[in-house]
mmCIF file of C-alpha atoms and ligand atoms in Angstrom:
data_model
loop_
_atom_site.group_PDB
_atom_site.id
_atom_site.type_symbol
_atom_site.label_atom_id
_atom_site.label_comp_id
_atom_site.label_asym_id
_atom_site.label_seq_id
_atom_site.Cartn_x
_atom_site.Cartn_y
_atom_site.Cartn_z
ATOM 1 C CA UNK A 1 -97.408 -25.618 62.466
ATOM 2 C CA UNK A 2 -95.372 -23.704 59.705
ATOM 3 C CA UNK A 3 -94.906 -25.385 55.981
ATOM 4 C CA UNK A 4 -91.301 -26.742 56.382
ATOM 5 C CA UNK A 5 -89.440 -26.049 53.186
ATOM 6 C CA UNK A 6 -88.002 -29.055 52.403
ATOM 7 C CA UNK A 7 -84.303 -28.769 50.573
ATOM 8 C CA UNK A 8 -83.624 -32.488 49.948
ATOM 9 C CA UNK A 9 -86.908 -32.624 47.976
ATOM 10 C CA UNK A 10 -86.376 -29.173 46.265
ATOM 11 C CA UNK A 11 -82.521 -30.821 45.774
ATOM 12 C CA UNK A 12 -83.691 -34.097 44.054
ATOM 13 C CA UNK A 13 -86.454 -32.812 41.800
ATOM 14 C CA UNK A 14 -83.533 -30.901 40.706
ATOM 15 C CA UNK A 15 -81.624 -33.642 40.225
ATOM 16 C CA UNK A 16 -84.348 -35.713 38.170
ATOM 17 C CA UNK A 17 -84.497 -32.495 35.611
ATOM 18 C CA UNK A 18 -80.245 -32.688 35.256
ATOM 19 C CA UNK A 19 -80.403 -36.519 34.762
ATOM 20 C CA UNK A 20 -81.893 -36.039 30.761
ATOM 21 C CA UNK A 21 -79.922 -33.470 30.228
ATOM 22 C CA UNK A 22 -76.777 -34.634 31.090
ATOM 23 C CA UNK A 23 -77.683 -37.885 29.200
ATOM 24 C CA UNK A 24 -78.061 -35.820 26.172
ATOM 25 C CA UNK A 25 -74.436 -34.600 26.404
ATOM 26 C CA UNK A 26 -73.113 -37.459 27.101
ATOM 27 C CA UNK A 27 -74.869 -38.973 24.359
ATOM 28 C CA UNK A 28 -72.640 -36.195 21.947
ATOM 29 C CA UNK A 29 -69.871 -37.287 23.312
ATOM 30 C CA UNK A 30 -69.330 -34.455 25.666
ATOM 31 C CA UNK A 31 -70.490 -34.750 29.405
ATOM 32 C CA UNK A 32 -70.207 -32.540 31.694
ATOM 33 C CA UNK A 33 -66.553 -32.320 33.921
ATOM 34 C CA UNK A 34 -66.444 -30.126 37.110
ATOM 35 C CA UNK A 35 -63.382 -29.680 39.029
ATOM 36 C CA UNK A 36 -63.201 -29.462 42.563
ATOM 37 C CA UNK A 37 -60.068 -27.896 43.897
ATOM 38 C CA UNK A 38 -59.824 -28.561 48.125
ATOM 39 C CA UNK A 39 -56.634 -27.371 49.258
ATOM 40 C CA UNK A 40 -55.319 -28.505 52.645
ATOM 41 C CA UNK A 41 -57.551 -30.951 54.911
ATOM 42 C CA UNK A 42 -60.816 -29.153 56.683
ATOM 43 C CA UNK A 43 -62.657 -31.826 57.577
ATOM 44 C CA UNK A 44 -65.507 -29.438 57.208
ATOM 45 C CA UNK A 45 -64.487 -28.634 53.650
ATOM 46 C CA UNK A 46 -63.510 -31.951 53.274
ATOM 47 C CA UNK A 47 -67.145 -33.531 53.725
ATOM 48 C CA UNK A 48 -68.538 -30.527 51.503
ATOM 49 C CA UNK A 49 -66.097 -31.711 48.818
ATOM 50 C CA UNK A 50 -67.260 -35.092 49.167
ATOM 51 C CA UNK A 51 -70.921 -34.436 48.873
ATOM 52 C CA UNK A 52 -70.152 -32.831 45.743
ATOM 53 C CA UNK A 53 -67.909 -35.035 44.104
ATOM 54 C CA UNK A 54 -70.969 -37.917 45.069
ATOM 55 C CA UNK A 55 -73.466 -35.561 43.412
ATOM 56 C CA UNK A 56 -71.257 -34.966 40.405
ATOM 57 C CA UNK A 57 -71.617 -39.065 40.193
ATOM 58 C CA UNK A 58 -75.069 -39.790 40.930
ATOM 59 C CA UNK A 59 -75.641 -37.393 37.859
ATOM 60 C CA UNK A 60 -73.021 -39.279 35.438
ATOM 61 C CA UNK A 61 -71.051 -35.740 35.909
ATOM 62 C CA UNK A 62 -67.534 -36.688 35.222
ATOM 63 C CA UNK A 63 -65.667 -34.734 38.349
ATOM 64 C CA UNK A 64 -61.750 -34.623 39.206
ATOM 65 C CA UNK A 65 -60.850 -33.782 42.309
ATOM 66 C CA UNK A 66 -57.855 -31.761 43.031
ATOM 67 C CA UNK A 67 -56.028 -31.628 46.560
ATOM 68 C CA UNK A 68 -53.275 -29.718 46.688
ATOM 69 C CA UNK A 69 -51.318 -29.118 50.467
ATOM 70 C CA UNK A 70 -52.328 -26.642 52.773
ATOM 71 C CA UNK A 71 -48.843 -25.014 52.008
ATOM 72 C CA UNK A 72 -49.445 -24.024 48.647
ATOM 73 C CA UNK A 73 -48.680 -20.972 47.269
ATOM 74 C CA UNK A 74 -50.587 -18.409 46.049
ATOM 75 C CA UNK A 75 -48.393 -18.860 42.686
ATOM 76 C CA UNK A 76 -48.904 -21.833 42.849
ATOM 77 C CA UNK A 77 -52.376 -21.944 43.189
ATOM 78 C CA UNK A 78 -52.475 -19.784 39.902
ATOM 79 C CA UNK A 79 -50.994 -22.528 37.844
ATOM 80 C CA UNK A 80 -53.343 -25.733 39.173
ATOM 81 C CA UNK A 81 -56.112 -23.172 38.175
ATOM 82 C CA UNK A 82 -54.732 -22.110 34.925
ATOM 83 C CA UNK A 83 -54.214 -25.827 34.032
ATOM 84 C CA UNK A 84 -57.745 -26.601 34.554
ATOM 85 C CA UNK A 85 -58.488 -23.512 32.612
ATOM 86 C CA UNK A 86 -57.118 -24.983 30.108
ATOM 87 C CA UNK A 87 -58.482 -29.325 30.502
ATOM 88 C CA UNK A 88 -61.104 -29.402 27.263
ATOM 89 C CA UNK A 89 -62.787 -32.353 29.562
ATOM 90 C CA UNK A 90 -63.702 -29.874 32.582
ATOM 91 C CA UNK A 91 -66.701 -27.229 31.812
ATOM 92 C CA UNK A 92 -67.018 -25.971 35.918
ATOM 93 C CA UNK A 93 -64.127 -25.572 38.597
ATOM 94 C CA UNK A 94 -65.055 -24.546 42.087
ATOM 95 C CA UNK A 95 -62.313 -23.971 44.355
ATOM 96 C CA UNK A 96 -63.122 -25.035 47.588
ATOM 97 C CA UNK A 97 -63.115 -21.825 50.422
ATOM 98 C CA UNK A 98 -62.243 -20.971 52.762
ATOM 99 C CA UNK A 99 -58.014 -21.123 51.225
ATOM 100 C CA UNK A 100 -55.484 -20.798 53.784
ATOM 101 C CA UNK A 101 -54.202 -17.374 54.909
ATOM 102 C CA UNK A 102 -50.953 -17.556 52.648
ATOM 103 C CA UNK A 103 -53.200 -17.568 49.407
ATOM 104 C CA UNK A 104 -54.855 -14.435 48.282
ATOM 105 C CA UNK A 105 -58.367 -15.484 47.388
ATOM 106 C CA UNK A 106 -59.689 -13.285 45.299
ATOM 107 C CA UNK A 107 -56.721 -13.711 42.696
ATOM 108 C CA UNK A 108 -57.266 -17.542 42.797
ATOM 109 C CA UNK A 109 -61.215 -17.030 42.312
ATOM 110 C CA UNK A 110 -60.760 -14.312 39.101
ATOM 111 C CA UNK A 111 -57.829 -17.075 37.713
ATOM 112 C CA UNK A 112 -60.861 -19.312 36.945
ATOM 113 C CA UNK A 113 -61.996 -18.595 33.571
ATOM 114 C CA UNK A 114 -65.324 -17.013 33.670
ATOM 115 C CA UNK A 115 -67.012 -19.857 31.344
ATOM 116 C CA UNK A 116 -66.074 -22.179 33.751
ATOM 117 C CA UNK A 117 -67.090 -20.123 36.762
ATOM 118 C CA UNK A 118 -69.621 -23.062 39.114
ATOM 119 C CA UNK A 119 -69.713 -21.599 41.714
ATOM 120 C CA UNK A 120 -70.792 -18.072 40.170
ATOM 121 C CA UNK A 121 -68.561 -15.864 41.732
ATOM 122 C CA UNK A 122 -65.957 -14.576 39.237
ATOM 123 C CA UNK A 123 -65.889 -10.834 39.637
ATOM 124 C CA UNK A 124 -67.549 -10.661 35.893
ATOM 125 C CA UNK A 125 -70.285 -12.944 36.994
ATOM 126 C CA UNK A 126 -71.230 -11.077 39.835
ATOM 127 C CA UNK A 127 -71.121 -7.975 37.029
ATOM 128 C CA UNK A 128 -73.431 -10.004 34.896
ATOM 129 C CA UNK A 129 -75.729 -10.630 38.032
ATOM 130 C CA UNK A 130 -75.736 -7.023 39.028
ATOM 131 C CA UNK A 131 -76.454 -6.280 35.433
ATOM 132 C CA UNK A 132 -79.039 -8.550 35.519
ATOM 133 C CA UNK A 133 -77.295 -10.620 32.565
ATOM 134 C CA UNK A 134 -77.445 -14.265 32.141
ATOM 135 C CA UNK A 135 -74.735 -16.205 33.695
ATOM 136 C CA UNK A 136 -73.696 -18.474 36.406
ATOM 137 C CA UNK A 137 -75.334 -17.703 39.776
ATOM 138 C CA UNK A 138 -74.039 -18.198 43.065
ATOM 139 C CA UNK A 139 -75.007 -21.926 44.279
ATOM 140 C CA UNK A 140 -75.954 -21.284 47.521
ATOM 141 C CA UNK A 141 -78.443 -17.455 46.957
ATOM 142 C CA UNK A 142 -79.469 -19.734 43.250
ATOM 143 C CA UNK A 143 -80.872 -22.402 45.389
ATOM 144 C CA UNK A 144 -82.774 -19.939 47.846
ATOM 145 C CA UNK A 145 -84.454 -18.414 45.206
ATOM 146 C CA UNK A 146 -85.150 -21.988 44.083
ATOM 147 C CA UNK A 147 -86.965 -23.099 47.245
ATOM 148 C CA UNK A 148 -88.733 -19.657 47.274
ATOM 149 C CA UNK A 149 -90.235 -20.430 43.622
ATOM 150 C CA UNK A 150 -90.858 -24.155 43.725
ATOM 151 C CA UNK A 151 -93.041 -22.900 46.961
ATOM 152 C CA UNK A 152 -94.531 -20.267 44.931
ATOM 153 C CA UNK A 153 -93.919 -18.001 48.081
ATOM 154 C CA UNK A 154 -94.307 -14.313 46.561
ATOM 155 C CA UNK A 155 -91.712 -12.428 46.492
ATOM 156 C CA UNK A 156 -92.530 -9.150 44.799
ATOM 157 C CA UNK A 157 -93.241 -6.316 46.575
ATOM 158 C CA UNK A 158 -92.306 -7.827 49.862
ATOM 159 C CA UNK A 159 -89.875 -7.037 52.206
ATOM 160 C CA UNK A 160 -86.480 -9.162 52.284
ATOM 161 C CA UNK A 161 -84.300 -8.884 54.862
ATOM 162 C CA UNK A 162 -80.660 -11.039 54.459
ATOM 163 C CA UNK A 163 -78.209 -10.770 57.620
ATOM 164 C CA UNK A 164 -74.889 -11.046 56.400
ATOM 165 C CA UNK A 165 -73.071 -9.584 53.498
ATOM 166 C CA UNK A 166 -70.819 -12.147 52.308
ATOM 167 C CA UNK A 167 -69.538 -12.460 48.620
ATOM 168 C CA UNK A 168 -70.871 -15.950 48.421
ATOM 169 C CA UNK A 169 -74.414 -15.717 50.586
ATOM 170 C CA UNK A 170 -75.265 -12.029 51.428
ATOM 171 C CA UNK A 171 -74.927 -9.883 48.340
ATOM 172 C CA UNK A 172 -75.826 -12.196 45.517
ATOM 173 C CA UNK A 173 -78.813 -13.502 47.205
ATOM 174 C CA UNK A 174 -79.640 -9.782 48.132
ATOM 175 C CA UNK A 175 -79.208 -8.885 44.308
ATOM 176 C CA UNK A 176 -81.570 -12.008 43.154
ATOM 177 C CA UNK A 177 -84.147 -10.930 45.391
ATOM 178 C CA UNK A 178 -83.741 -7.479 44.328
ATOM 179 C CA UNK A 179 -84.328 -9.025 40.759
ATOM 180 C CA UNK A 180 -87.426 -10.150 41.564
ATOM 181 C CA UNK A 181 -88.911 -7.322 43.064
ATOM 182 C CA UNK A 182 -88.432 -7.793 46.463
ATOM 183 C CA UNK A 183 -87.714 -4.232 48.630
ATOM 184 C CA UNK A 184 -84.217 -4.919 50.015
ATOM 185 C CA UNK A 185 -82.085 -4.629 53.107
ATOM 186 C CA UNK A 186 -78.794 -6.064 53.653
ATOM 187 C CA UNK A 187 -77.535 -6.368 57.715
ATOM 188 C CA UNK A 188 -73.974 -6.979 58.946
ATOM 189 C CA UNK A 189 -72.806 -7.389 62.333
ATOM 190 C CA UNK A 190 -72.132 -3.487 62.949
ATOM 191 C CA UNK A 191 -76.752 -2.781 61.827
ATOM 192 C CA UNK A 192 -78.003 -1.004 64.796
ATOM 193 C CA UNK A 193 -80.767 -2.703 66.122
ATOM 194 C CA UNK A 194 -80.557 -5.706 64.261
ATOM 195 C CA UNK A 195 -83.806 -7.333 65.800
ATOM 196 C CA UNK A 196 -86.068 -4.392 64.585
ATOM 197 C CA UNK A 197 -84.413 -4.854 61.106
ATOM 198 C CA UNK A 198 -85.245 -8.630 61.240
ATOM 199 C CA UNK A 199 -88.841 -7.662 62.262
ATOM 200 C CA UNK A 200 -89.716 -5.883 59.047
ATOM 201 C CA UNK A 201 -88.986 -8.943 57.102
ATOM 202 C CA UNK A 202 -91.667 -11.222 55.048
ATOM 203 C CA UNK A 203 -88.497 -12.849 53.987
ATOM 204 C CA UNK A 204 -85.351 -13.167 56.678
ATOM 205 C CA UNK A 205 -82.447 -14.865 54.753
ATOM 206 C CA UNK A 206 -79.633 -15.311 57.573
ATOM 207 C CA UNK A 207 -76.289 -16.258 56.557
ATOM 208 C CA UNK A 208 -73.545 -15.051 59.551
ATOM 209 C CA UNK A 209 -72.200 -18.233 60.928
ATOM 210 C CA UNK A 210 -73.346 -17.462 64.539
ATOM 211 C CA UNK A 211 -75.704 -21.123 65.942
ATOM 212 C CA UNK A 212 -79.059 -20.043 66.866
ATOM 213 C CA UNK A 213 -78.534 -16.340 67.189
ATOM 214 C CA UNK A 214 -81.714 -15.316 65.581
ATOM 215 C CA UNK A 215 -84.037 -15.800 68.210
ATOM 216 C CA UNK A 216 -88.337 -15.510 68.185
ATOM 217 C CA UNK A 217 -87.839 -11.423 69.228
ATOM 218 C CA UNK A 218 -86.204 -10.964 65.251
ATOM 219 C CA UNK A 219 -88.955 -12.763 63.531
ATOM 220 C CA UNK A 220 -92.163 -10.936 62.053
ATOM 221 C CA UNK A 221 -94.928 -13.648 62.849
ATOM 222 C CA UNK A 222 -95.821 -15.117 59.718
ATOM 223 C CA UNK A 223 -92.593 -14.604 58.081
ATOM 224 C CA UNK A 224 -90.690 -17.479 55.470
ATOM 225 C CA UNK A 225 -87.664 -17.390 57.076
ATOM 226 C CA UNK A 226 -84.278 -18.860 55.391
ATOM 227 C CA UNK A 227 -81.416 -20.037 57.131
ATOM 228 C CA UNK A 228 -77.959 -20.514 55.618
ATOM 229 C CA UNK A 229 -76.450 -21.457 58.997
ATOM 230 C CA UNK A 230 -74.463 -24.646 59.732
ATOM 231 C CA UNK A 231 -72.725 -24.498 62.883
ATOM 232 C CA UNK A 232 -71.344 -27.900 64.660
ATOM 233 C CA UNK A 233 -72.119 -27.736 68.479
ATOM 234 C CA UNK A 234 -69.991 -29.981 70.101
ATOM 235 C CA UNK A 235 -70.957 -28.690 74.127
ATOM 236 C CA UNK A 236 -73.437 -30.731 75.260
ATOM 237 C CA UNK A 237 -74.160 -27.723 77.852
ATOM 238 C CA UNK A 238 -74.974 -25.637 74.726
ATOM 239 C CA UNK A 239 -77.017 -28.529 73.133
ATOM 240 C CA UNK A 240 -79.326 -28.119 76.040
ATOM 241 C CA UNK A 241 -79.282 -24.305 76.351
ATOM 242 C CA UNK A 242 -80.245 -23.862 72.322
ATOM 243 C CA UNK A 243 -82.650 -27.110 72.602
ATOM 244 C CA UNK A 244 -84.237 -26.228 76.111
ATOM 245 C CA UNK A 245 -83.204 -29.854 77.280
ATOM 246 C CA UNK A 246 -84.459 -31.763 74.334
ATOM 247 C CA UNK A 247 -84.136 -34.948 75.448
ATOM 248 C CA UNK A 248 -84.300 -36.101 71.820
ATOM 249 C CA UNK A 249 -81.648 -33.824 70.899
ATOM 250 C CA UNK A 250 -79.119 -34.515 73.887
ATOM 251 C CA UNK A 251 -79.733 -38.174 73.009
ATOM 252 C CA UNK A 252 -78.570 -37.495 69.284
ATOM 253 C CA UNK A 253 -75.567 -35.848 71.005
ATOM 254 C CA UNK A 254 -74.625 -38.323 72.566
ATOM 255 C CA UNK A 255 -75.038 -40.880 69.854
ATOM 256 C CA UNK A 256 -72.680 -38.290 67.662
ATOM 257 C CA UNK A 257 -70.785 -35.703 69.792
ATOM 258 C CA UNK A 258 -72.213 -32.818 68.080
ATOM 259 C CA UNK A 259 -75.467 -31.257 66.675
ATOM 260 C CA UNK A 260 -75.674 -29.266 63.992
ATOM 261 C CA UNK A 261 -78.189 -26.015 64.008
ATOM 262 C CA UNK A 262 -78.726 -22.897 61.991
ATOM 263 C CA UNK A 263 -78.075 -18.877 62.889
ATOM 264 C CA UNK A 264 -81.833 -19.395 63.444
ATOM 265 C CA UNK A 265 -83.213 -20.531 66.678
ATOM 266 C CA UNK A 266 -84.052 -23.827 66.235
ATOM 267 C CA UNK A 267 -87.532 -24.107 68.902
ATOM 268 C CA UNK A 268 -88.408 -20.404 68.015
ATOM 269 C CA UNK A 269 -88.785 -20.308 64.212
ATOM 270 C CA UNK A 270 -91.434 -23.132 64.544
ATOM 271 C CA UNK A 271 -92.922 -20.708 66.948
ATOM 272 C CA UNK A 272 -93.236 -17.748 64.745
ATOM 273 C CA UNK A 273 -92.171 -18.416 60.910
ATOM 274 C CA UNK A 274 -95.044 -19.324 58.589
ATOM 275 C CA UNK A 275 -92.429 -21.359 56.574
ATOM 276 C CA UNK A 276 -88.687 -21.702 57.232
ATOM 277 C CA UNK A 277 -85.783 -23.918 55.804
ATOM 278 C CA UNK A 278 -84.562 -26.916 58.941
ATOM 279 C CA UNK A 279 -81.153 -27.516 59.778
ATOM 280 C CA UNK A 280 -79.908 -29.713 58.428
ATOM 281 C CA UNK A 281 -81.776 -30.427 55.398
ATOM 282 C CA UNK A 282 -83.251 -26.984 53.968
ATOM 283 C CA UNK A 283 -80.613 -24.972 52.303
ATOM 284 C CA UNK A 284 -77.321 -26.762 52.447
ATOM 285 C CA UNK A 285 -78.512 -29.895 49.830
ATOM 286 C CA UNK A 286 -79.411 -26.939 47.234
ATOM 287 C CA UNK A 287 -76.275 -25.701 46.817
ATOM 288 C CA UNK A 288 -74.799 -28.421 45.577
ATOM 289 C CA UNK A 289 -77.943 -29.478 43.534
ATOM 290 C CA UNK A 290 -77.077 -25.420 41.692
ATOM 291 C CA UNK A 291 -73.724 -26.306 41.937
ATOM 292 C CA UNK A 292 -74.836 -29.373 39.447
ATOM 293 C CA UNK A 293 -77.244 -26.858 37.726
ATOM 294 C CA UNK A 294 -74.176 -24.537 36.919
ATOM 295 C CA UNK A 295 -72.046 -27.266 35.658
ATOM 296 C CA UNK A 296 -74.826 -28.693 33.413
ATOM 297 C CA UNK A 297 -75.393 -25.162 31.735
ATOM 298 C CA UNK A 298 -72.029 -24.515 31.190
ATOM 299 C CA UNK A 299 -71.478 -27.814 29.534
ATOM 300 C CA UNK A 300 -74.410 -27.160 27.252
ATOM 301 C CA UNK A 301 -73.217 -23.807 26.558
ATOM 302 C CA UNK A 302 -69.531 -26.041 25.336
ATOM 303 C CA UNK A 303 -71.897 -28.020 23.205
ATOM 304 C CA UNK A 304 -73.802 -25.287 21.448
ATOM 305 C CA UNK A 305 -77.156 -26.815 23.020
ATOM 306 C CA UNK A 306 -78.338 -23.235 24.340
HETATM 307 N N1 GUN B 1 -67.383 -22.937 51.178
HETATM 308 C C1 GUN B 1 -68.592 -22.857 51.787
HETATM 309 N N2 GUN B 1 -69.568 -22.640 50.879
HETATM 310 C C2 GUN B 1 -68.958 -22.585 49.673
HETATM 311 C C3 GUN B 1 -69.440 -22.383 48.344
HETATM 312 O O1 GUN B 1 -70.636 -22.208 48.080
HETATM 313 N N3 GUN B 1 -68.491 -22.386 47.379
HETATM 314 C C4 GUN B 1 -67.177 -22.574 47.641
HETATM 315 N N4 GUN B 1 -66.317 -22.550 46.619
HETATM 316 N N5 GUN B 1 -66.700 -22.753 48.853
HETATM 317 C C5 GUN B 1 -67.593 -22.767 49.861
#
């Protein structure tokens, strides 16, 4: 059986390292604010937002949520952020994505000042990453390289492959393996021959939003493979395609009218990985936990502690 790489426990030893830290600034009478900006009503977004603001809690972060209508403006947008740019309480802000179609994106994520940059992906901290500059990381690649250190899984010298080239998954988690010495390749949906690509990988990172679609024929036996996946199947016909008619799975179906699995094949991975990440439970509770990470350092850097 492959080592299962636990996120929750990765997530709250994580956690128990914050807690003194953000009893220290508290104790100077300045603890840590994050912002959490969730425009319109995704109930997808909506329970991310939620997990967050609870995190932000358990932690004694002080957090403000912000929820603006799905008809804002991208003007408007501008403003709420520049306000919170401006709130002496507040060290992070994360706007929530995706923003609807009206509002241009990237001018709402470079709005946030950089200092207050959570979620690690103002243009100057993805400059500072490429540069290989301290700064605020990415949550989501931050907490991958997390799991891949607190599991002492070697990563220099080793092939990484990541499909998908996202802003917020693909390239800074391809940059942070780069980092650490890892020989690189980034795939996208137009890589020839995707599954020989996948093959060559020690480490597969897969972050494309497609439920299951890398199957045992991508995976190098022995490989640590990472999935970023979290796609809701709500066909029970599906359930029992991707799950080979689990009856344990159709049963949790039908107790909840949905499953949730990765971009990697659920049965397959435990086939062929030496170590992977589950769905649910193996990347998704570390991005929060760097979200908290982010917020922590940024208050710290406020106080003058670092
Ligand atoms: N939506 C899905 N993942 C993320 C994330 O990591 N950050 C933000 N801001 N929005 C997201």
């Amino acid at each position: 059986m492959p080592l299962i790489l636990d996120g929750n426990r990765i997530r709250d030893d994580i956690k128990s390292e914050l807690k003194p830290r953000v009893e220290a600034l508290a104790a100077q009478g300045a603890p840590p604010g994050l912002a959490v900006v969730l425009v319109g009503n995704s109930p997808a977004s909506e329970i991310y937002v939620r997990n967050k603001i609870k995190a932000c809690h358990d932690l004694g972060i002080y957090s403000d949520s912000i929820t603006p209508p799905g008809t804002i403006s991208t003007e408007e947008l501008l403003a709420t952020v520049r306000d919170l740019n401006q709130r002496p309480d507040l060290d992070g802000i994360l706007v929530q994505l995706p923003l609807p179609r009206q509002v241009d994106t990237k001018r709402i994520l470079e709005a946030v000042t950089p200092a207050k940059d959570a979620d690690g992906i103002h243009p100057c901290n993805v400059g500072r990453l490429v540069a290989g500059l301290p700064g605020p990381r990415a949550c989501t690649p931050a907490g991958i390289l997390e799991v891949l250190r607190r599991y002492q899984i070697p990563v220099a010298g080793k092939r990484a492959v990541v499909v998908g080239r996202s802003d917020i998954v693909g390239k800074p988690v391809a940059l942070l393996l780069l980092h650490e010495h890892a020989t690189v390749t980034i795939c996208h949906s137009r890589t020839t021959d995707l599954a020989a690509v996948c093959r060559e990988a020690d480490i597969l990172v897969v972050a494309m939003g497609k439920a299951a679609m890398i199957t045992g024929d991508f995976i190098r036996p022995g490989a640590t493979v990472i999935d970023v996946g979290m796609n809701r199947i709500d066909s029970r016909d599906e359930v029992a395609r991707i799950f080979r008619n689990s009856p344990e799975k159709l049963a949790s179906f039908d107790r909840r009218g949905s499953v949730l699995v990765g971009d990697v094949h659920p049965l397959d991975v435990v086939e062929k990985a030496a170590a992977y990440t589950p769905v649910p439970g193996g990347v998704g509770p570390l991005t929060i936990a760097m979200l908290m990470v982010n917020t922590v350092a940024a208050a710290e850097r406020r106080a003058g502690v670092c």
